[in-house]
Amino acid sequence: MALPTRVKIVEVGPRDGLQNEAATIPTDIKLTLIDMLGAAGISTIEATAFVSPKWVPQMADQSDVMRGLKRRPHVTYPALVPNMKGFEAALEAGCEEIAVFTAASESFCKKNINCSIDESFDRFAPVIEAALDRNMKVRGYISCVLGCPYEGEIKPPAVAEVARRLHQMGCYEISLGDTIGVGTPLAAKKMVEAVARLVPLKHLAAHFHDTYGQAMANLFAVMELGIATIDSSIAGLGGCPYAKGASGNVATEDVVYMLQGMGRETGVDLNKLIDASAYISGYLKRPISSKVAIAMLAKRG
Ligand code: HMG
Ligand code: MG
């Protein structure tokens, strides 16, 4: 078993987690959450998305979030950027790392960003170029890598080809998104194996939603292949507005607990993570979907 000794957690709760909330969450609540995640030792916290407020109203305060960050040394605060308009706004707000996003499914791409996969590349080619010119790192996301809400099955070679194009354009990391959480461990392995034939494993990340309760098993399966970067969301918050019924990402608390139990390094303080989980769940008045957080909070009394 070749599990990586150190695993990087990319916390996506403030963006992927909160983007789906119907009620407007005040900017200061988002900033406090982000600060608590930084205090817990998370080194990459996706802070917001420079997308259209008509499409995702919850991210309308993107510039205020980016400007309001109490930046910690050794923590990066990337943001999603779909086009040049978003990139310019991100730059102006002081954003230092961006992520572009597309899909392995044409139908999902159209619903999510209103264009085909090819057109999405046309849109973010200048974004990537402008970012790299400024020495900014660019991450690339692919949605629907293990299934699509509109097209059903997605074949691994289709995912691999999109990953290859993102990597070739200069994305330092490609995050493989099981947007609707339908994957199972052997399918996740097959998909990663197909992608790794075209993009070296060290440039790949797993971004698994937990809709069908498979995310932890899927993560273990792909870590066995060498995946050492995991996207997760505090308290298991979230979902995608353009994937009906999709629940949140795998909970960060659960991932960190599993990794610590297996003696893998994460640099994260689980107790402080639980504080962040309790904070945001308390604000949202929502039961926490992380089993680890539920157990640890019950123990605290
Ligand atoms: P469009 O309507 O095709 O774009 O949307 P457009 O260029 O025709 O512009 C339409 C209007 O939006 C114009 O305003 C633009 O100015 C404005 P109007 O003239 O009507 O007043 N606009 C913008 N405003 C702010 N920021 C911008 C921007 N761009 C245009 N950047 C667009 C195209 C991409 C903008 C839209 O489809 C969009 O914002 N989509 C965002 C969808 C989204 O955020 N989805 C969730 C994140 S992805 C995800 O969750 C998956 C992931 O987690 C991985 C996984 O789990 O699979 C990453
Ligand atoms: Mg997602």
Coordinates of C-alpha atoms and ligand atoms in Angstrom, one line a residue:
M1 CA 0.0 0.0 0.0
A2 CA 1.6 3.3 -1.1
L3 CA -0.4 5.9 0.8
P4 CA 1.2 9.3 0.6
T5 CA 2.9 10.3 3.9
R6 CA 1.8 13.9 3.7
V7 CA -1.6 15.0 2.3
K8 CA -2.5 18.6 1.4
I9 CA -6.0 19.6 2.3
V10 CA -7.6 22.3 0.1
E11 CA -10.5 23.7 2.1
V12 CA -13.3 24.7 -0.2
G13 CA -16.1 25.3 2.3
P14 CA -16.2 29.1 2.1
R15 CA -16.7 28.8 -1.7
D16 CA -18.1 25.4 -2.6
G17 CA -19.8 25.0 0.8
L18 CA -21.4 28.4 1.0
Q19 CA -22.3 29.0 -2.7
N20 CA -25.4 27.0 -2.4
E21 CA -26.9 28.7 0.7
A22 CA -30.1 30.5 -0.2
A23 CA -30.0 33.2 2.6
T24 CA -27.3 35.8 2.3
I25 CA -24.4 35.1 4.6
P26 CA -22.8 38.3 5.9
T27 CA -19.3 38.9 4.7
D28 CA -17.9 39.0 8.3
I29 CA -19.3 35.5 9.0
K30 CA -17.4 34.2 5.9
L31 CA -14.2 36.1 7.0
T32 CA -14.4 34.7 10.6
L33 CA -14.9 31.2 9.2
I34 CA -11.9 31.6 6.9
D35 CA -9.8 32.9 9.7
M36 CA -10.7 29.9 12.0
L37 CA -9.8 27.5 9.2
G38 CA -6.4 29.3 8.9
A39 CA -6.0 29.0 12.6
A40 CA -6.6 25.3 12.4
G41 CA -3.6 25.0 10.1
I42 CA -5.2 24.7 6.7
S43 CA -2.7 26.1 4.1
T44 CA -5.1 26.5 1.1
I45 CA -8.5 28.0 1.7
E46 CA -10.6 28.7 -1.4
A47 CA -12.1 32.0 -0.3
T48 CA -14.7 33.0 -2.9
A49 CA -15.6 33.0 -6.6
F50 CA -15.5 35.9 -9.0
V51 CA -18.6 34.7 -10.9
S52 CA -21.7 36.5 -11.9
P53 CA -23.9 37.5 -8.9
K54 CA -26.9 36.8 -11.1
W55 CA -25.8 33.2 -11.4
V56 CA -24.5 32.7 -7.8
P57 CA -25.9 35.4 -5.6
Q58 CA -24.1 34.1 -2.5
M59 CA -20.7 35.0 -4.0
A60 CA -21.8 38.6 -4.8
D61 CA -19.5 39.9 -2.0
Q62 CA -16.4 38.3 -3.6
S63 CA -14.4 41.5 -3.6
D64 CA -15.2 42.4 0.0
V65 CA -14.2 38.8 1.1
M66 CA -10.9 39.0 -0.8
R67 CA -10.1 42.5 0.5
G68 CA -11.2 41.6 4.1
L69 CA -9.0 38.5 4.5
K70 CA -6.7 38.6 7.5
R71 CA -4.0 36.9 5.5
R72 CA -1.8 34.5 7.4
P73 CA 1.7 33.7 6.4
H74 CA 2.0 30.3 4.5
V75 CA -1.8 30.3 3.7
T76 CA -3.1 30.9 0.2
Y77 CA -6.6 32.1 -0.6
P78 CA -7.5 31.2 -4.2
A79 CA -10.7 32.2 -5.9
L80 CA -12.7 30.8 -8.8
V81 CA -12.5 32.9 -12.0
P82 CA -14.6 32.0 -15.1
N83 CA -13.5 34.7 -17.5
M84 CA -11.5 37.9 -18.0
K85 CA -14.1 40.0 -16.2
G86 CA -13.8 37.8 -13.1
F87 CA -10.0 37.9 -13.4
E88 CA -9.8 41.7 -13.5
A89 CA -12.1 41.9 -10.4
A90 CA -10.0 39.3 -8.6
L91 CA -6.8 41.1 -9.4
E92 CA -8.2 44.4 -8.2
A93 CA -9.3 42.8 -4.9
G94 CA -5.8 41.5 -4.3
C95 CA -6.3 37.8 -5.2
E96 CA -3.0 36.0 -5.6
E97 CA -4.1 32.6 -6.9
I98 CA -7.0 31.6 -9.1
A99 CA -8.9 28.5 -10.3
V100 CA -10.6 28.1 -13.6
F101 CA -13.3 25.5 -14.0
T102 CA -14.9 23.4 -16.7
A103 CA -16.4 20.0 -17.0
A104 CA -16.0 16.6 -18.6
S105 CA -19.7 16.8 -19.6
E106 CA -21.0 19.1 -22.3
S107 CA -24.4 19.4 -20.7
F108 CA -23.1 20.3 -17.3
C109 CA -20.7 22.8 -18.7
K110 CA -23.6 24.6 -20.5
K111 CA -25.7 24.7 -17.3
N112 CA -22.9 25.8 -15.1
I113 CA -21.1 28.4 -17.2
N114 CA -23.3 28.8 -20.2
C115 CA -20.9 27.5 -22.8
S116 CA -19.4 24.3 -24.4
I117 CA -16.2 22.7 -23.1
D118 CA -14.3 24.1 -26.0
E119 CA -15.7 27.6 -25.5
S120 CA -14.8 27.3 -21.8
F121 CA -11.2 26.9 -22.9
D122 CA -11.4 29.9 -25.2
R123 CA -12.7 31.9 -22.3
F124 CA -10.0 31.0 -19.8
A125 CA -7.1 30.8 -22.2
P126 CA -6.5 34.6 -21.8
V127 CA -7.2 34.3 -18.1
I128 CA -4.5 31.7 -17.6
E129 CA -2.1 33.6 -19.8
A130 CA -2.6 36.9 -17.9
A131 CA -2.3 35.1 -14.5
L132 CA 0.9 33.2 -15.5
D133 CA 2.4 36.5 -16.8
R134 CA 1.9 37.9 -13.3
N135 CA 3.5 34.7 -11.7
M136 CA 0.1 33.7 -10.3
K137 CA -0.6 30.1 -9.9
V138 CA -3.7 28.7 -11.7
R139 CA -5.6 25.6 -10.6
G140 CA -8.0 23.9 -13.0
Y141 CA -11.3 22.1 -12.0
I142 CA -13.1 19.5 -13.9
S143 CA -16.7 18.7 -12.9
C144 CA -18.6 15.5 -13.4
V145 CA -15.6 13.2 -13.5
L146 CA -17.6 10.2 -12.3
G147 CA -21.0 11.0 -13.6
C148 CA -23.2 13.9 -14.8
P149 CA -26.7 14.9 -13.6
Y150 CA -27.8 15.3 -17.2
E151 CA -25.7 12.8 -19.2
G152 CA -25.2 10.0 -16.7
E153 CA -22.0 8.0 -17.2
I154 CA -18.8 9.9 -18.2
K155 CA -16.0 7.9 -19.6
P156 CA -12.5 8.2 -18.0
P157 CA -10.8 9.1 -21.4
A158 CA -13.1 12.2 -21.6
V159 CA -11.9 13.3 -18.2
A160 CA -8.3 12.6 -19.1
E161 CA -8.5 14.7 -22.2
V162 CA -9.9 17.8 -20.4
A163 CA -7.2 17.3 -17.7
R164 CA -4.5 17.1 -20.3
R165 CA -5.6 20.4 -21.9
L166 CA -5.8 22.2 -18.5
H167 CA -2.3 20.9 -17.6
Q168 CA -0.9 21.9 -21.0
M169 CA -2.3 25.4 -20.7
G170 CA -0.4 25.8 -17.4
C171 CA -2.6 24.7 -14.5
Y172 CA -0.3 23.5 -11.8
E173 CA -3.0 21.3 -10.3
I174 CA -6.1 19.7 -11.8
S175 CA -8.9 19.0 -9.3
L176 CA -11.1 16.1 -10.3
G177 CA -14.6 16.8 -9.2
D178 CA -17.2 14.1 -8.5
T179 CA -19.8 17.0 -8.5
I180 CA -22.8 14.8 -7.7
G181 CA -21.0 12.2 -5.5
V182 CA -22.1 9.2 -7.5
G183 CA -18.7 7.5 -7.8
T184 CA -17.6 4.3 -6.1
P185 CA -14.0 3.3 -5.3
L186 CA -13.1 1.2 -8.3
A187 CA -14.7 3.7 -10.7
A188 CA -12.7 6.5 -8.9
K189 CA -9.5 4.5 -9.3
K190 CA -10.1 3.8 -13.0
M191 CA -10.8 7.4 -13.7
V192 CA -7.6 8.5 -11.9
E193 CA -5.6 5.9 -13.7
A194 CA -6.8 7.2 -17.0
V195 CA -6.0 10.8 -16.1
A196 CA -2.6 9.9 -14.7
R197 CA -1.6 8.4 -18.1
L198 CA -1.8 12.0 -19.5
V199 CA -1.0 14.2 -16.4
P200 CA 1.5 13.2 -13.7
L201 CA -0.3 12.2 -10.4
K202 CA 1.5 14.8 -8.4
H203 CA -0.5 17.4 -10.3
L204 CA -3.9 15.8 -9.5
A205 CA -6.3 16.5 -6.6
A206 CA -9.5 14.7 -5.6
H207 CA -12.6 16.8 -5.1
F208 CA -15.3 14.4 -4.0
H209 CA -18.9 15.3 -3.0
D210 CA -20.6 12.9 -0.6
T211 CA -24.1 12.7 -1.9
Y212 CA -24.2 8.9 -1.8
G213 CA -21.9 8.5 1.2
Q214 CA -19.0 7.2 -1.0
A215 CA -16.5 10.1 -0.7
M216 CA -14.3 8.7 2.1
A217 CA -14.0 5.2 0.4
N218 CA -13.3 6.9 -2.9
L219 CA -10.6 9.0 -1.3
F220 CA -8.9 6.1 0.2
A221 CA -9.0 4.3 -3.1
V222 CA -7.3 7.2 -5.0
M223 CA -4.8 7.8 -2.2
E224 CA -3.7 4.2 -2.8
L225 CA -2.7 5.3 -6.3
G226 CA -0.8 8.2 -4.9
I227 CA -3.2 11.2 -4.9
A228 CA -1.9 13.5 -2.1
T229 CA -4.2 16.5 -2.5
I230 CA -7.7 16.4 -1.2
D231 CA -10.4 19.1 -1.5
S232 CA -12.9 19.1 1.4
S233 CA -15.5 21.3 3.0
I234 CA -15.8 22.2 6.7
A235 CA -18.9 20.5 8.2
G236 CA -19.5 18.9 4.8
L237 CA -21.2 22.1 3.7
G238 CA -22.3 22.7 0.2
G239 CA -23.3 21.5 -3.2
C240 CA -23.5 22.9 -6.7
P241 CA -26.3 25.2 -7.7
Y242 CA -26.3 23.5 -11.1
A243 CA -26.4 20.0 -9.9
K244 CA -29.8 19.4 -8.3
G245 CA -29.7 17.3 -5.1
A246 CA -25.9 17.2 -5.0
S247 CA -24.8 17.5 -1.3
G248 CA -21.6 18.9 0.1
N249 CA -18.0 17.9 -0.3
V250 CA -16.6 15.3 2.0
A251 CA -16.2 16.9 5.4
T252 CA -12.8 18.2 6.2
E253 CA -13.0 16.9 9.8
D254 CA -13.7 13.4 8.6
V255 CA -10.8 13.5 6.1
V256 CA -8.3 14.9 8.7
Y257 CA -9.4 12.3 11.3
M258 CA -8.9 9.4 8.9
L259 CA -5.5 10.8 7.8
Q260 CA -4.3 11.3 11.3
G261 CA -5.5 7.8 12.3
M262 CA -3.4 6.4 9.5
G263 CA -0.4 8.4 10.6
R264 CA -0.4 10.7 7.6
E265 CA 0.7 14.3 8.1
T266 CA -1.8 17.1 7.3
G267 CA -0.5 20.0 9.4
V268 CA -4.1 20.5 10.7
D269 CA -5.2 20.7 14.3
L270 CA -8.4 18.7 14.5
N271 CA -9.7 20.4 17.6
K272 CA -9.4 23.8 16.1
L273 CA -11.1 22.5 13.0
I274 CA -14.0 21.3 15.1
D275 CA -14.3 24.9 16.5
A276 CA -14.7 26.2 12.9
S277 CA -17.2 23.5 12.1
A278 CA -19.3 24.4 15.3
Y279 CA -19.1 28.1 14.4
I280 CA -20.5 27.8 10.9
S281 CA -23.0 25.1 11.7
G282 CA -24.2 27.2 14.6
Y283 CA -24.6 30.3 12.4
L284 CA -26.5 28.3 9.8
K285 CA -28.5 26.5 12.5
R286 CA -27.8 23.3 10.6
P287 CA -27.0 19.9 11.9
I288 CA -23.3 19.1 11.1
S289 CA -22.9 16.4 8.5
S290 CA -19.4 15.4 9.7
K291 CA -19.6 12.3 11.9
V292 CA -16.2 13.2 13.4
A293 CA -17.5 16.7 14.4
I294 CA -20.6 15.2 15.9
A295 CA -18.6 12.7 17.9
M296 CA -16.0 15.2 19.1
L297 CA -18.6 17.9 20.0
A298 CA -20.6 15.3 22.0
K299 CA -17.5 14.4 23.9
R300 CA -16.9 18.1 24.7
G301 CA -20.4 18.2 26.2
Ligands
HMG1 P1 -23.0 34.4 -19.3 O1 -24.4 34.9 -19.1 O2 -22.9 33.4 -20.4 O3 -21.9 35.6 -19.6 O4 -22.4 33.8 -18.0 P2 -21.9 36.9 -20.3 O5 -20.5 37.2 -20.6 O6 -22.9 36.9 -21.4 O7 -22.4 38.0 -19.2 C1 -23.7 38.0 -18.7 C2 -23.8 39.0 -17.5 O8 -22.9 38.6 -16.5 C3 -23.3 40.4 -17.9 O9 -23.9 41.3 -17.1 C4 -21.8 40.4 -17.5 O10 -21.3 41.6 -17.2 C5 -21.9 39.5 -16.2 P3 -25.2 42.2 -17.6 O11 -24.7 42.9 -18.8 O12 -26.3 41.2 -17.9 O13 -25.6 43.1 -16.4 N1 -20.7 38.8 -15.9 C6 -20.0 38.8 -14.7 N2 -20.3 39.5 -13.6 C7 -19.5 39.3 -12.6 N3 -18.4 38.5 -12.6 C8 -18.1 37.8 -13.8 C9 -18.9 38.0 -14.9 N4 -18.9 37.5 -16.1 C10 -20.0 38.0 -16.7 N5 -17.0 37.0 -13.8 C11 -20.7 33.2 -16.5 C12 -21.1 33.2 -17.9 C13 -19.4 32.3 -16.5 C14 -20.3 34.6 -16.0 C15 -21.8 32.6 -15.6 O14 -22.3 31.4 -16.2 C16 -21.4 32.3 -14.2 O15 -21.0 33.2 -13.5 N6 -21.4 31.0 -13.8 C17 -20.9 30.7 -12.5 C18 -21.4 29.3 -12.2 C19 -20.8 28.9 -10.8 O16 -20.2 29.7 -10.1 N7 -21.0 27.6 -10.5 C20 -20.5 27.1 -9.2 C21 -19.0 26.9 -9.2 S1 -18.4 25.5 -10.1 C22 -18.6 24.2 -9.0 O17 -19.2 24.3 -7.9 C23 -17.9 22.9 -9.3 C24 -16.6 22.7 -8.6 O18 -16.8 22.7 -7.2 C25 -16.1 21.3 -8.9 C26 -17.1 20.2 -8.8 O19 -17.6 19.9 -7.7 O20 -17.4 19.6 -9.8 C27 -15.6 23.7 -8.9
MG2 MG -17.6 21.1 -5.9

